[in-house]
Amino acid sequence: MTTPPPVWEPLIGSLLEAVCLVEPLTLHIVAANEAAASLFGLPVSALVGRPAIELSATPEDECFWEDMAAGVGTAEGPQIHSDSFVRHADGRMIPVERRVNRIWMRPGQAIFVLGLRDQSAQRQAEDELEKLVAELRATLESTAEGILVTDLHGAIRGCNQLFAQLWDMPVELLTQRDDSQILEWMRGHVIDEQRFVERLGELDRDPLLRASDVLRLRSGRVLERVVLPQYGRGQPIGRVCSFRDITEQLASAARLQLAAQVFESSLDAIFVTDGEHRIAAVNASCERITGLGREQLVGLRTEALLHPPGADDADTAWFELVREQLAHRGVWEGELWHRRADGSTLPGQVSLVRLAAEGTDPGEAGVRHVGFFKDLTETVAAQKRIEELAFTDALTGLPNRVMLAERLDFALAMSHRHQAPFALLFLDLDRFKQINDSLGHVFGDRVLVEVAERLKTCLRQIDTVARLGGDEFVMLLNQTDARGAEAIARRVLEVLGQPFTLEGMSFSVTASIGIAMYPNDGESMDDLIKNADAAMYRVKERGRAGFRFYQPQMNVDLLARMKLDHSMRLALERGDFRLHYQPQIDIASNAVVGAEALLRWRDPGLGDVSPGEFIPVAEESGFIVALGDWVLREAVRQAALWRAQGRSMVVSVNVSALQFQQADFVDRVATALAEAKLPAAWLELELTESILIRDADEALQRLRALDRLGVQLAIDDFGTGYSSLGYLKRFPIRKLKIDRSFIKGLPGDESDAGIAQAVIQVARALRLRVIAEGVETLAQRDFLQRAGCDEIQGFLFAPALPVAEFEARTARMLDLPSGAKARALA
């Protein structure tokens, strides 16, 4: 295997991009940096030595590594650059940008450099941006005006179809996205090209300039143009130009008639005041927009009709600045609000223009002011909607992860400044998937909305509840200690515990809550959420419908399980697992009639690891499937070897629930038997009761298929779970195994004796054989024999033994009288 020079490790370790070095012949990873370990959710040591193809998350990736092995690429060597997915250790599929190059370290020695870039954040940002752009496009296209949006430098960022129609622009010009050609088209179609260019210069020099003018086109069309600055988070980011076709409004031959027509037909509110800013005339739109009649408006002062956002109606000091600007510049523009009689407010863009007859002074009666009020209700609503989409959850209206991050940053800053704690609660609904699966996602969404409303009633105004997605919620409790967090958690459980009623259906919803406290449980958003999530997970493990504070041991336990899972996988690759066999004795003849295969593991670093420690971890991670397959093949191989040596005995193998549920489990059993050339009757599979009752119909079909193969089937630990004579009657079971917990107290314990006798009687009624495990004394053996038990196993005869010791111990049974066989085995 090619080993990269030592200098490569610090080189790739300094990269932000995930990098793995792959040996080109075996395609094993020989080096990886911490970014790659973080991407896969595995330590670097778990990546090094692993076949690169094991990192494949899609069928395309497997073909990809086959191409690598075949050397597909350019003359310089394989060079592949594409988008793909990788699977994180927690099962998540992460989108990545992938590049592989072959690098020659020295003549005749090459290595593949695999670079991976996490695109999760980019994909999420693109999706959110696409939604926002779609809504913005819909807003632009639904307006009755031609819209042109530019940045601060005049570069075009967007326009609607009406804009192109007003300027008679060809479709090809818009699709080319050439700003200079579009601007040149507009210059060539206005009559006063010089004034058009000068206006553009004014806009470039003043990004906050608000302008309104009229453009006459060579086509005969007359457009009213309104230019407004566009803001993002309080900063100017560009301009929005709206073009309205006013050709028909200006068609009148008489100037006064035209002015009157424009005045009356304008969609914007227009009012005329005297020199003291008392309203003298209004148009119909002014009445419509303000909700006041002409007689109510005439005589009203401008500062009484309009006011700045947030200002009191009685406050008129702001208008002095307007007076001064009108006196010096002759025009004032800004955003003002009008308060209707019903108390509602109306936002608007206001332009005030000073008009005076030539030769008059500002105080003379000839001075007039014209005000233009443009209703911005729809614009403000659209901006608010865009902000809601960016910072709130679309379903529940709660803050989303982005807003939660901002508020959490603020809480961190304030708590750090004042040395005050706060709490973060991670809440996950229990078994919510069952609601979606049984009643549909629409019903599930309604449940989430109701849950969100209930959660809001549990919080103060300074607190925040956010939805992260799915049925996960986070509650930020400011200025709260552990006692306050516990009180809120209990309140949440109480509120959610009240019955839900939707569409005439009543049901209950419970939740599991994990609590992390700042600063003891983390000083960043990621740490607090991670630790609260770990505490919530512990609640799930211990029955759900409760709460738990985070403890550092939780992460230690999680890391220990991860380390154990990793060690198991390495042990299977290295061949560290072994099978020991415990003899099964016919109670009547004391003959060895079978052997139970039991898994044993001695790790170089961990020593002997108990099956009770590593089996649950294997079941939790899913590794039990691969491990169980190895046990099955090894036990079948050993049974075939013993049969060839004249030691014919049934070998019993335990089957996990996850292993049994695999769609091809029967095929795997058949393959193992065929490869070892072992008749199926010499293999016995021990199944727990939970396997049989989880999906009885599917289990029945699978058991019948195994029975057709000729495999013997037994129920392990009978009586410890949900025992039903119904499934015993339906399923092709041949044997029941009495659990050791019922054998330990024999013969003195009346309960154990009664249970053991009951199991044996049930087996007799159903014509099944019975075997008892954990037999350690002759008294237990004699009781079981009197009760009618068929077979026994336990330390009375032998513990689980390696193959050689098992063969030596059972060989002593040969040629011994029946009564002496038990003593020979003991």
Short mmCIF file of N, CA, C and O in Angstrom, two decimals, residues 513-575:
data_model
loop_
_atom_site.label_atom_id
_atom_site.label_comp_id
_atom_site.label_asym_id
_atom_site.label_seq_id
_atom_site.Cartn_x
_atom_site.Cartn_y
_atom_site.Cartn_z
N ILE A 513 -38.11 16.75 26.59
CA ILE A 513 -37.44 18.06 26.67
C ILE A 513 -36.05 17.87 27.27
O ILE A 513 -35.90 17.26 28.33
N GLY A 514 -35.06 18.41 26.59
CA GLY A 514 -33.71 18.47 27.12
C GLY A 514 -33.36 19.91 27.46
O GLY A 514 -33.70 20.82 26.72
N ILE A 515 -32.67 20.13 28.58
CA ILE A 515 -32.38 21.49 29.06
C ILE A 515 -30.88 21.68 29.17
O ILE A 515 -30.18 20.86 29.78
N ALA A 516 -30.37 22.77 28.56
CA ALA A 516 -28.97 23.16 28.70
C ALA A 516 -28.92 24.56 29.29
O ALA A 516 -29.69 25.43 28.89
N MET A 517 -28.03 24.78 30.25
CA MET A 517 -27.91 26.07 30.92
C MET A 517 -26.63 26.78 30.49
O MET A 517 -25.57 26.15 30.35
N TYR A 518 -26.75 28.08 30.24
CA TYR A 518 -25.57 28.91 29.96
C TYR A 518 -25.09 29.51 31.28
O TYR A 518 -25.90 29.97 32.10
N PRO A 519 -23.78 29.49 31.56
CA PRO A 519 -22.67 29.08 30.67
C PRO A 519 -22.16 27.66 30.97
O PRO A 519 -21.24 27.20 30.32
N ASN A 520 -22.73 26.98 31.98
CA ASN A 520 -22.18 25.69 32.40
C ASN A 520 -22.22 24.63 31.30
O ASN A 520 -21.33 23.79 31.20
N ASP A 521 -23.26 24.66 30.46
CA ASP A 521 -23.45 23.60 29.46
C ASP A 521 -23.06 24.05 28.05
O ASP A 521 -23.38 23.35 27.08
N GLY A 522 -22.39 25.17 27.91
CA GLY A 522 -21.97 25.62 26.59
C GLY A 522 -21.98 27.13 26.51
O GLY A 522 -22.81 27.80 27.14
N GLU A 523 -21.08 27.67 25.71
CA GLU A 523 -20.99 29.12 25.54
C GLU A 523 -21.23 29.54 24.11
O GLU A 523 -20.88 30.65 23.71
N SER A 524 -21.81 28.64 23.30
CA SER A 524 -22.16 28.98 21.92
C SER A 524 -23.50 28.33 21.60
O SER A 524 -23.96 27.42 22.29
N MET A 525 -24.12 28.81 20.54
CA MET A 525 -25.41 28.27 20.12
C MET A 525 -25.29 26.79 19.80
O MET A 525 -26.13 25.98 20.23
N ASP A 526 -24.27 26.43 19.05
CA ASP A 526 -24.11 25.03 18.65
C ASP A 526 -23.95 24.12 19.85
O ASP A 526 -24.56 23.03 19.93
N ASP A 527 -23.13 24.54 20.82
CA ASP A 527 -22.90 23.70 22.00
C ASP A 527 -24.16 23.56 22.83
O ASP A 527 -24.49 22.46 23.32
N LEU A 528 -24.87 24.66 23.01
CA LEU A 528 -26.08 24.61 23.83
C LEU A 528 -27.14 23.73 23.19
O LEU A 528 -27.79 22.91 23.86
N ILE A 529 -27.35 23.89 21.87
CA ILE A 529 -28.35 23.06 21.19
C ILE A 529 -27.92 21.60 21.19
O ILE A 529 -28.73 20.69 21.43
N LYS A 530 -26.63 21.34 20.96
CA LYS A 530 -26.14 19.96 20.95
C LYS A 530 -26.34 19.30 22.30
O LYS A 530 -26.82 18.15 22.38
N ASN A 531 -26.03 20.01 23.38
CA ASN A 531 -26.14 19.41 24.70
C ASN A 531 -27.60 19.28 25.14
O ASN A 531 -27.97 18.30 25.79
N ALA A 532 -28.44 20.26 24.78
CA ALA A 532 -29.86 20.13 25.08
C ALA A 532 -30.46 18.96 24.30
O ALA A 532 -31.31 18.22 24.81
N ASP A 533 -30.00 18.78 23.08
CA ASP A 533 -30.46 17.65 22.27
C ASP A 533 -30.03 16.32 22.90
O ASP A 533 -30.79 15.35 22.91
N ALA A 534 -28.80 16.29 23.42
CA ALA A 534 -28.32 15.06 24.08
C ALA A 534 -29.17 14.74 25.31
O ALA A 534 -29.51 13.58 25.57
N ALA A 535 -29.54 15.78 26.07
CA ALA A 535 -30.39 15.55 27.24
C ALA A 535 -31.78 15.08 26.81
O ALA A 535 -32.37 14.20 27.46
N MET A 536 -32.30 15.65 25.73
CA MET A 536 -33.61 15.22 25.22
C MET A 536 -33.55 13.76 24.78
O MET A 536 -34.48 12.97 25.02
N TYR A 537 -32.45 13.38 24.14
CA TYR A 537 -32.30 12.00 23.68
C TYR A 537 -32.32 11.03 24.86
O TYR A 537 -32.87 9.94 24.77
N ARG A 538 -31.73 11.45 25.98
CA ARG A 538 -31.73 10.59 27.16
C ARG A 538 -33.17 10.43 27.70
O ARG A 538 -33.53 9.35 28.19
N VAL A 539 -33.98 11.49 27.59
CA VAL A 539 -35.40 11.38 27.99
C VAL A 539 -36.09 10.36 27.09
O VAL A 539 -36.89 9.53 27.56
N LYS A 540 -35.80 10.40 25.78
CA LYS A 540 -36.40 9.44 24.86
C LYS A 540 -36.02 8.01 25.25
O LYS A 540 -36.86 7.09 25.20
N GLU A 541 -34.75 7.83 25.64
CA GLU A 541 -34.30 6.49 26.00
C GLU A 541 -35.01 5.96 27.23
O GLU A 541 -35.20 4.75 27.39
N ARG A 542 -35.43 6.86 28.11
CA ARG A 542 -35.98 6.44 29.40
C ARG A 542 -37.50 6.62 29.47
O ARG A 542 -38.05 6.88 30.54
N GLY A 543 -38.16 6.52 28.34
CA GLY A 543 -39.61 6.46 28.38
C GLY A 543 -40.36 7.62 27.79
O GLY A 543 -41.57 7.58 27.68
N ARG A 544 -39.68 8.72 27.44
CA ARG A 544 -40.32 9.89 26.83
C ARG A 544 -41.21 10.63 27.84
O ARG A 544 -41.29 10.27 28.99
N ALA A 545 -41.88 11.69 27.33
CA ALA A 545 -42.86 12.48 28.09
C ALA A 545 -42.26 12.99 29.40
O ALA A 545 -42.83 12.83 30.48
N GLY A 546 -41.11 13.64 29.31
CA GLY A 546 -40.48 14.20 30.50
C GLY A 546 -39.41 15.19 30.11
O GLY A 546 -39.29 15.59 28.95
N PHE A 547 -38.63 15.63 31.09
CA PHE A 547 -37.54 16.56 30.83
C PHE A 547 -36.31 16.13 31.61
O PHE A 547 -36.40 15.37 32.57
N ARG A 548 -35.17 16.62 31.17
CA ARG A 548 -33.91 16.25 31.82
C ARG A 548 -32.89 17.34 31.55
O ARG A 548 -32.81 17.87 30.43
N PHE A 549 -32.10 17.69 32.57
CA PHE A 549 -31.01 18.64 32.39
C PHE A 549 -29.80 17.91 31.80
O PHE A 549 -29.58 16.72 32.04
N TYR A 550 -29.04 18.66 31.04
CA TYR A 550 -27.83 18.09 30.44
C TYR A 550 -26.79 17.80 31.52
O TYR A 550 -26.64 18.56 32.48
N GLN A 551 -26.10 16.68 31.37
CA GLN A 551 -24.98 16.32 32.23
C GLN A 551 -23.82 15.92 31.33
O GLN A 551 -24.02 15.23 30.31
N PRO A 552 -22.59 16.32 31.68
CA PRO A 552 -21.44 15.99 30.82
C PRO A 552 -21.32 14.51 30.53
O PRO A 552 -20.83 14.12 29.47
N GLN A 553 -21.78 13.65 31.44
CA GLN A 553 -21.67 12.21 31.25
C GLN A 553 -22.43 11.75 30.02
O GLN A 553 -22.12 10.71 29.42
N MET A 554 -23.45 12.54 29.62
CA MET A 554 -24.25 12.15 28.45
C MET A 554 -23.37 12.10 27.20
O MET A 554 -23.48 11.16 26.40
N ASN A 555 -22.53 13.11 27.04
CA ASN A 555 -21.63 13.10 25.88
C ASN A 555 -20.57 12.02 26.02
O ASN A 555 -20.13 11.42 25.03
N VAL A 556 -20.16 11.78 27.27
CA VAL A 556 -19.16 10.72 27.49
C VAL A 556 -19.74 9.38 27.09
O VAL A 556 -19.10 8.57 26.41
N ASP A 557 -21.02 9.13 27.50
CA ASP A 557 -21.66 7.87 27.14
C ASP A 557 -21.81 7.75 25.63
O ASP A 557 -21.61 6.67 25.05
N LEU A 558 -22.18 8.86 25.00
CA LEU A 558 -22.35 8.83 23.54
C LEU A 558 -21.03 8.52 22.86
O LEU A 558 -20.97 7.69 21.93
N LEU A 559 -19.96 9.17 23.32
CA LEU A 559 -18.65 8.92 22.71
C LEU A 559 -18.20 7.48 22.97
O LEU A 559 -17.57 6.86 22.11
N ALA A 560 -18.53 6.97 24.19
CA ALA A 560 -18.15 5.59 24.50
C ALA A 560 -18.86 4.61 23.57
O ALA A 560 -18.26 3.64 23.08
N ARG A 561 -20.16 4.87 23.30
CA ARG A 561 -20.88 3.99 22.39
C ARG A 561 -20.32 4.09 20.97
O ARG A 561 -20.21 3.08 20.26
N MET A 562 -19.95 5.32 20.56
CA MET A 562 -19.36 5.48 19.23
C MET A 562 -18.03 4.74 19.14
O MET A 562 -17.74 4.08 18.13
N LYS A 563 -17.22 4.84 20.20
CA LYS A 563 -15.93 4.16 20.19
C LYS A 563 -16.11 2.65 20.16
O LYS A 563 -15.42 1.94 19.41
N LEU A 564 -17.10 2.16 20.95
CA LEU A 564 -17.35 0.72 20.97
C LEU A 564 -17.85 0.24 19.62
O LEU A 564 -17.44 -0.82 19.13
N ASP A 565 -18.71 1.02 18.99
CA ASP A 565 -19.23 0.65 17.67
C ASP A 565 -18.09 0.61 16.65
O ASP A 565 -18.00 -0.32 15.83
N HIS A 566 -17.22 1.60 16.71
CA HIS A 566 -16.08 1.62 15.79
C HIS A 566 -15.16 0.43 16.02
O HIS A 566 -14.69 -0.21 15.07
N SER A 567 -14.92 0.13 17.31
CA SER A 567 -14.04 -1.00 17.63
C SER A 567 -14.63 -2.31 17.15
O SER A 567 -13.92 -3.21 16.68
N MET A 568 -15.96 -2.46 17.24
CA MET A 568 -16.61 -3.68 16.76
C MET A 568 -16.39 -3.86 15.26
O MET A 568 -16.13 -4.96 14.77
N ARG A 569 -16.57 -2.77 14.53
CA ARG A 569 -16.42 -2.85 13.08
C ARG A 569 -14.99 -3.24 12.69
O ARG A 569 -14.77 -4.03 11.77
N LEU A 570 -14.02 -2.65 13.41
CA LEU A 570 -12.63 -3.02 13.15
C LEU A 570 -12.39 -4.48 13.54
O LEU A 570 -11.65 -5.21 12.85
N ALA A 571 -13.00 -4.90 14.64
CA ALA A 571 -12.80 -6.28 15.10
C ALA A 571 -13.33 -7.28 14.08
O ALA A 571 -12.72 -8.34 13.86
N LEU A 572 -14.45 -6.97 13.45
CA LEU A 572 -14.99 -7.88 12.44
C LEU A 572 -14.05 -7.96 11.24
O LEU A 572 -13.85 -9.03 10.66
N GLU A 573 -13.47 -6.82 10.87
CA GLU A 573 -12.53 -6.81 9.75
C GLU A 573 -11.26 -7.60 10.09
O GLU A 573 -10.71 -8.32 9.26
N ARG A 574 -10.80 -7.46 11.35
CA ARG A 574 -9.54 -8.13 11.74
C ARG A 574 -9.76 -9.60 12.11
O ARG A 574 -8.79 -10.33 12.26
N GLY A 575 -10.99 -10.01 12.28
CA GLY A 575 -11.26 -11.38 12.69
C GLY A 575 -11.09 -11.61 14.17
O GLY A 575 -10.71 -12.70 14.60
#
